[in-house]
Amino acid sequence: MSAVRLENLTKRFLSFAAVDAIDLSIDSGEFVVLVGPSGSGKTTCLRMIAGLETVTSGSIFIGDRDVADVHAKDRDVAMVFQSYALYPHMSVAENLGFALKLKKMPRTEIERRVRDVAAILGIVEELPRKPKTLSGGQQQRVALGRAIVRDPAVFLFDEPLSNLDAKLRMAMRSELIKLHRRLDATMIYVTHDQIEAMTMGDRIVVMNEGRIQQVGAPLTVYDDPDNAFVAGFIGSPTMNLLNGTMERRDNGLAFQADGLTLALPPTHAAARDGAMTLGIRPEFLGLDPNHGAVELAARIEAVEHLGADTILELSTAGPSLIAKLTRNDRVHYGDSVRLWAAPDKILAFDSVTGERLRA
Ligand SMILES: Nc1ncnc2c1ncn2[C@@H]1O[C@H](COP(=O)(O)OP(=O)(O)OP(=O)(O)O)[C@@H](O)[C@H]1O
Ligand SMILES: [Mg+2]
């Protein structure tokens, strides 16, 4: 395993920057997840690390080696794609051993490695079978196995689980996490699914429009987003983002958003005049009166009982809001309610740049 370092990495297609001056250091043995919406440059980034895409400018280090001019097959990385692309005419065992055979590894060594990897992935019984006779989950295991047998310095995954149904995807997610611990390998995993990112990564790298928006441990990024994009992208249901205007008054702050007024304490991070965006996570809007909390009136427009949680869609004098309560069967459609939010859970963002406003 090796550390990976990207320095000022850029990829242009004609004048369009798909990846725009990215700096990122990944520790040896780390599991890092690149997450962002479609088109944010995740795959392009991974393909450059793999050597499948040329670099417009910047450098890629694997270990201490600058690999910019190193051929893909000599970079010692293994990539697993969304489409498994198994060789249909070969058995599972032959699929697993193929890369080693190309390297002219002795047959007994290949057989040993293939058996070990099949045992790790629970596909020993499937070794003689052809890919088309396997389930989607089994095929994905074979695709993973083809990467593992090569014992690469770095694993690259591009949405490897997105063809699987929800239940299997969750099972494979936790298997991959266990596999990571067992192999102690450096892994870079790409997904557009923020829940997958939150649950799998040691650190997550949030990307948008070819740029890194924030890098950090999942809960750090969740609790302390650097900008409105990250705040809105990470978390489900998504954070309430209210566009409005702040005014400093003698007794505190008054925030106006389309007819909704929020009174905040004068010490709040948003203590400045002018346009801004306030962000409140749905779980920080509650129905219990709270001393010192920000209060607002709302009407329940929809109630979703999810079992452990109850989600409310709310209308106010201004923008609509989403609240997430712990299970509550006393709330009903049409009820008028008062909502409370602790001021320190209300984040503020610059209305133009989206940058977080901090105290
Ligand atoms: N070969 C190419 N020629 C021109 N533009 C490209 C090429 N490959 C990618 N792009 C563009 O670069 C941008 C980033 O693409 P990329 O595939 O890296 O996104 P992504 O984050 O992986 O998205 P997704 O979640 O949909 O897979 C997109 O706007 C895409 O259209
Ligand atoms: Mg992609």
mmCIF file of C-alpha atoms in Angstrom, residues 51-263:
data_model
loop_
_atom_site.group_PDB
_atom_site.id
_atom_site.type_symbol
_atom_site.label_atom_id
_atom_site.label_comp_id
_atom_site.label_asym_id
_atom_site.label_seq_id
_atom_site.Cartn_x
_atom_site.Cartn_y
_atom_site.Cartn_z
ATOM 1 C CA GLY A 51 -3.348 6.384 -15.781
ATOM 2 C CA LEU A 52 -6.385 5.929 -18.035
ATOM 3 C CA GLU A 53 -6.641 9.663 -18.646
ATOM 4 C CA THR A 54 -3.818 12.086 -19.400
ATOM 5 C CA VAL A 55 -3.153 14.983 -17.055
ATOM 6 C CA THR A 56 -3.432 18.569 -18.352
ATOM 7 C CA SER A 57 -1.272 19.948 -15.522
ATOM 8 C CA GLY A 58 -0.211 19.140 -11.979
ATOM 9 C CA SER A 59 1.247 15.976 -10.443
ATOM 10 C CA ILE A 60 0.201 12.627 -9.066
ATOM 11 C CA PHE A 61 2.427 10.856 -6.546
ATOM 12 C CA ILE A 62 1.929 7.241 -5.573
ATOM 13 C CA GLY A 63 4.276 6.667 -2.673
ATOM 14 C CA ASP A 64 7.292 8.823 -3.480
ATOM 15 C CA ARG A 65 6.993 8.299 -7.207
ATOM 16 C CA ASP A 66 5.603 10.934 -9.578
ATOM 17 C CA VAL A 67 3.581 8.708 -11.903
ATOM 18 C CA ALA A 68 2.598 11.323 -14.500
ATOM 19 C CA ASP A 69 4.689 9.600 -17.163
ATOM 20 C CA VAL A 70 4.239 6.047 -15.908
ATOM 21 C CA HIS A 71 2.068 3.725 -18.004
ATOM 22 C CA ALA A 72 -1.213 2.610 -16.403
ATOM 23 C CA LYS A 73 -0.070 -1.004 -16.148
ATOM 24 C CA ASP A 74 3.059 -0.003 -14.236
ATOM 25 C CA ARG A 75 1.351 2.201 -11.650
ATOM 26 C CA ASP A 76 0.500 -0.661 -9.313
ATOM 27 C CA VAL A 77 -3.117 0.465 -8.923
ATOM 28 C CA ALA A 78 -6.244 -1.631 -9.429
ATOM 29 C CA MET A 79 -9.532 -0.045 -10.464
ATOM 30 C CA VAL A 80 -13.008 -1.523 -9.985
ATOM 31 C CA PHE A 81 -15.750 -0.011 -12.116
ATOM 32 C CA GLN A 82 -19.521 0.143 -11.924
ATOM 33 C CA SER A 83 -19.785 -2.303 -14.822
ATOM 34 C CA TYR A 84 -17.947 -5.440 -13.774
ATOM 35 C CA ALA A 85 -16.770 -6.281 -17.296
ATOM 36 C CA LEU A 86 -15.926 -9.885 -16.445
ATOM 37 C CA TYR A 87 -14.642 -12.083 -19.276
ATOM 38 C CA PRO A 88 -17.782 -14.090 -20.151
ATOM 39 C CA HIS A 89 -15.999 -17.109 -21.641
ATOM 40 C CA MET A 90 -13.732 -17.598 -18.615
ATOM 41 C CA SER A 91 -14.619 -19.261 -15.326
ATOM 42 C CA VAL A 92 -14.562 -17.232 -12.114
ATOM 43 C CA ALA A 93 -11.160 -18.725 -11.277
ATOM 44 C CA GLU A 94 -9.776 -17.758 -14.689
ATOM 45 C CA ASN A 95 -11.227 -14.260 -14.366
ATOM 46 C CA LEU A 96 -9.548 -13.867 -10.992
ATOM 47 C CA GLY A 97 -6.200 -15.177 -12.176
ATOM 48 C CA PHE A 98 -6.064 -13.494 -15.576
ATOM 49 C CA ALA A 99 -4.000 -10.431 -14.611
ATOM 50 C CA LEU A 100 -1.483 -12.654 -12.821
ATOM 51 C CA LYS A 101 -1.221 -14.937 -15.845
ATOM 52 C CA LEU A 102 -0.414 -11.893 -18.004
ATOM 53 C CA LYS A 103 2.357 -11.092 -15.530
ATOM 54 C CA LYS A 104 3.671 -14.639 -16.124
ATOM 55 C CA MET A 105 3.303 -15.593 -12.492
ATOM 56 C CA PRO A 106 3.875 -19.334 -11.863
ATOM 57 C CA ARG A 107 0.652 -21.376 -12.072
ATOM 58 C CA THR A 108 0.809 -22.723 -8.507
ATOM 59 C CA GLU A 109 1.226 -19.190 -7.133
ATOM 60 C CA ILE A 110 -1.754 -18.002 -9.195
ATOM 61 C CA GLU A 111 -3.873 -20.876 -7.908
ATOM 62 C CA ARG A 112 -2.902 -20.132 -4.330
ATOM 63 C CA ARG A 113 -3.766 -16.431 -4.623
ATOM 64 C CA VAL A 114 -7.054 -17.106 -6.415
ATOM 65 C CA ARG A 115 -8.073 -19.567 -3.687
ATOM 66 C CA ASP A 116 -7.150 -17.095 -0.914
ATOM 67 C CA VAL A 117 -9.094 -14.261 -2.490
ATOM 68 C CA ALA A 118 -12.112 -16.468 -3.216
ATOM 69 C CA ALA A 119 -12.106 -17.474 0.463
ATOM 70 C CA ILE A 120 -11.969 -13.827 1.596
ATOM 71 C CA LEU A 121 -14.911 -12.934 -0.647
ATOM 72 C CA GLY A 122 -16.934 -16.093 -0.024
ATOM 73 C CA ILE A 123 -16.976 -17.265 -3.644
ATOM 74 C CA VAL A 124 -14.990 -20.533 -3.403
ATOM 75 C CA GLU A 125 -17.997 -22.555 -4.619
ATOM 76 C CA GLU A 126 -18.348 -20.274 -7.622
ATOM 77 C CA LEU A 127 -14.761 -20.712 -8.871
ATOM 78 C CA PRO A 128 -15.626 -23.147 -11.709
ATOM 79 C CA ARG A 129 -18.718 -21.241 -12.844
ATOM 80 C CA LYS A 130 -19.093 -18.763 -15.723
ATOM 81 C CA PRO A 131 -19.975 -15.127 -14.877
ATOM 82 C CA LYS A 132 -23.387 -15.212 -16.573
ATOM 83 C CA THR A 133 -24.563 -17.898 -14.131
ATOM 84 C CA LEU A 134 -23.825 -15.641 -11.115
ATOM 85 C CA SER A 135 -26.025 -13.074 -9.345
ATOM 86 C CA GLY A 136 -25.153 -9.381 -9.547
ATOM 87 C CA GLY A 137 -23.663 -9.473 -6.061
ATOM 88 C CA GLN A 138 -21.514 -12.502 -6.894
ATOM 89 C CA GLN A 139 -20.311 -10.847 -10.098
ATOM 90 C CA GLN A 140 -19.373 -7.733 -8.146
ATOM 91 C CA ARG A 141 -17.384 -9.917 -5.737
ATOM 92 C CA VAL A 142 -15.472 -11.413 -8.664
ATOM 93 C CA ALA A 143 -14.739 -7.905 -9.953
ATOM 94 C CA LEU A 144 -13.430 -6.976 -6.496
ATOM 95 C CA GLY A 145 -11.471 -10.206 -6.358
ATOM 96 C CA ARG A 146 -9.722 -9.401 -9.645
ATOM 97 C CA ALA A 147 -8.425 -6.220 -8.008
ATOM 98 C CA ILE A 148 -7.450 -7.906 -4.736
ATOM 99 C CA VAL A 149 -5.406 -10.761 -6.299
ATOM 100 C CA ARG A 150 -3.092 -8.204 -7.814
ATOM 101 C CA ASP A 151 -2.198 -6.908 -4.340
ATOM 102 C CA PRO A 152 -1.950 -3.345 -5.657
ATOM 103 C CA ALA A 153 -0.464 -0.332 -3.864
ATOM 104 C CA VAL A 154 -3.768 1.514 -4.261
ATOM 105 C CA PHE A 155 -7.361 0.444 -4.923
ATOM 106 C CA LEU A 156 -9.595 2.732 -6.962
ATOM 107 C CA PHE A 157 -13.356 2.190 -6.930
ATOM 108 C CA ASP A 158 -15.742 4.006 -9.254
ATOM 109 C CA GLU A 159 -19.307 3.529 -7.978
ATOM 110 C CA PRO A 160 -18.744 -0.233 -7.756
ATOM 111 C CA LEU A 161 -22.023 -0.938 -5.959
ATOM 112 C CA SER A 162 -24.473 1.183 -7.919
ATOM 113 C CA ASN A 163 -25.765 -1.718 -10.037
ATOM 114 C CA LEU A 164 -26.845 -3.649 -6.949
ATOM 115 C CA ASP A 165 -30.231 -3.445 -5.247
ATOM 116 C CA ALA A 166 -30.484 -1.416 -2.028
ATOM 117 C CA LYS A 167 -30.161 -4.336 0.372
ATOM 118 C CA LEU A 168 -27.220 -5.956 -1.368
ATOM 119 C CA ARG A 169 -25.548 -2.581 -1.676
ATOM 120 C CA MET A 170 -25.684 -2.123 2.092
ATOM 121 C CA ALA A 171 -24.294 -5.609 2.667
ATOM 122 C CA MET A 172 -21.447 -5.042 0.177
ATOM 123 C CA ARG A 173 -20.721 -1.664 1.737
ATOM 124 C CA SER A 174 -19.985 -3.191 5.115
ATOM 125 C CA GLU A 175 -18.054 -6.032 3.454
ATOM 126 C CA LEU A 176 -15.861 -3.500 1.710
ATOM 127 C CA ILE A 177 -15.217 -1.694 4.986
ATOM 128 C CA LYS A 178 -14.185 -4.995 6.603
ATOM 129 C CA LEU A 179 -12.069 -5.828 3.583
ATOM 130 C CA HIS A 180 -10.327 -2.485 3.915
ATOM 131 C CA ARG A 181 -9.445 -3.229 7.554
ATOM 132 C CA ARG A 182 -8.269 -6.708 6.681
ATOM 133 C CA LEU A 183 -6.075 -5.664 3.749
ATOM 134 C CA ASP A 184 -4.992 -2.412 5.407
ATOM 135 C CA ALA A 185 -4.923 -1.001 1.884
ATOM 136 C CA THR A 186 -5.102 2.544 0.498
ATOM 137 C CA MET A 187 -8.515 2.888 -1.115
ATOM 138 C CA ILE A 188 -10.086 5.745 -3.059
ATOM 139 C CA TYR A 189 -13.791 5.269 -3.568
ATOM 140 C CA VAL A 190 -16.038 7.387 -5.790
ATOM 141 C CA THR A 191 -19.774 7.758 -5.290
ATOM 142 C CA HIS A 192 -22.496 10.344 -5.839
ATOM 143 C CA ASP A 193 -24.383 8.850 -2.874
ATOM 144 C CA GLN A 194 -23.707 10.932 0.220
ATOM 145 C CA ILE A 195 -24.943 8.194 2.562
ATOM 146 C CA GLU A 196 -22.441 5.757 1.062
ATOM 147 C CA ALA A 197 -19.740 8.396 1.536
ATOM 148 C CA MET A 198 -20.693 9.113 5.141
ATOM 149 C CA THR A 199 -20.774 5.437 6.115
ATOM 150 C CA MET A 200 -17.611 4.278 4.347
ATOM 151 C CA GLY A 201 -14.955 6.971 4.373
ATOM 152 C CA ASP A 202 -12.247 7.631 6.957
ATOM 153 C CA ARG A 203 -12.394 11.007 5.261
ATOM 154 C CA ILE A 204 -14.686 12.313 2.570
ATOM 155 C CA VAL A 205 -13.787 14.729 -0.199
ATOM 156 C CA VAL A 206 -16.799 16.714 -1.369
ATOM 157 C CA MET A 207 -16.468 17.829 -4.998
ATOM 158 C CA ASN A 208 -18.470 20.197 -7.152
ATOM 159 C CA GLU A 209 -17.705 21.527 -10.633
ATOM 160 C CA GLY A 210 -14.222 20.029 -10.673
ATOM 161 C CA ARG A 211 -13.184 21.598 -7.381
ATOM 162 C CA ILE A 212 -12.770 20.255 -3.878
ATOM 163 C CA GLN A 213 -15.331 21.901 -1.617
ATOM 164 C CA GLN A 214 -14.251 20.330 1.661
ATOM 165 C CA VAL A 215 -12.170 17.440 3.004
ATOM 166 C CA GLY A 216 -12.724 15.918 6.432
ATOM 167 C CA ALA A 217 -14.035 13.130 8.610
ATOM 168 C CA PRO A 218 -17.695 12.453 7.743
ATOM 169 C CA LEU A 219 -19.151 13.899 10.929
ATOM 170 C CA THR A 220 -16.871 16.932 10.836
ATOM 171 C CA VAL A 221 -18.086 17.745 7.342
ATOM 172 C CA TYR A 222 -21.671 17.144 8.481
ATOM 173 C CA ASP A 223 -21.443 19.305 11.607
ATOM 174 C CA ASP A 224 -19.168 21.984 10.294
ATOM 175 C CA PRO A 225 -19.639 22.529 6.554
ATOM 176 C CA ASP A 226 -17.342 25.133 5.009
ATOM 177 C CA ASN A 227 -19.931 26.368 2.536
ATOM 178 C CA ALA A 228 -23.583 26.219 1.550
ATOM 179 C CA PHE A 229 -22.920 23.641 -1.175
ATOM 180 C CA VAL A 230 -21.488 21.110 1.287
ATOM 181 C CA ALA A 231 -24.206 21.954 3.826
ATOM 182 C CA GLY A 232 -26.908 21.200 1.268
ATOM 183 C CA PHE A 233 -25.250 18.171 -0.322
ATOM 184 C CA ILE A 234 -24.386 16.197 2.819
ATOM 185 C CA GLY A 235 -27.316 15.086 4.984
ATOM 186 C CA SER A 236 -30.740 13.610 4.364
ATOM 187 C CA PRO A 237 -33.296 15.127 4.510
ATOM 188 C CA THR A 238 -31.253 18.077 3.304
ATOM 189 C CA MET A 239 -30.484 21.105 5.439
ATOM 190 C CA ASN A 240 -33.036 23.922 5.325
ATOM 191 C CA LEU A 241 -31.319 26.830 3.566
ATOM 192 C CA LEU A 242 -33.080 30.172 3.918
ATOM 193 C CA ASN A 243 -32.105 33.148 1.779
ATOM 194 C CA GLY A 244 -32.767 36.496 3.392
ATOM 195 C CA THR A 245 -31.411 39.660 4.932
ATOM 196 C CA MET A 246 -29.880 40.201 8.363
ATOM 197 C CA GLU A 247 -30.240 43.396 10.317
ATOM 198 C CA ARG A 248 -28.418 44.236 13.551
ATOM 199 C CA ARG A 249 -30.755 45.870 16.060
ATOM 200 C CA ASP A 250 -30.281 47.151 19.608
ATOM 201 C CA ASN A 251 -31.582 43.971 21.216
ATOM 202 C CA GLY A 252 -30.218 41.361 18.788
ATOM 203 C CA LEU A 253 -30.347 40.238 15.180
ATOM 204 C CA ALA A 254 -33.400 40.150 12.942
ATOM 205 C CA PHE A 255 -33.340 37.853 9.902
ATOM 206 C CA GLN A 256 -36.032 38.353 7.251
ATOM 207 C CA ALA A 257 -36.736 35.719 4.622
ATOM 208 C CA ASP A 258 -39.795 36.300 2.422
ATOM 209 C CA GLY A 259 -42.047 37.311 5.312
ATOM 210 C CA LEU A 260 -40.537 34.976 7.919
ATOM 211 C CA THR A 261 -38.653 36.746 10.736
ATOM 212 C CA LEU A 262 -36.141 35.010 13.007
ATOM 213 C CA ALA A 263 -34.714 36.731 16.094
#
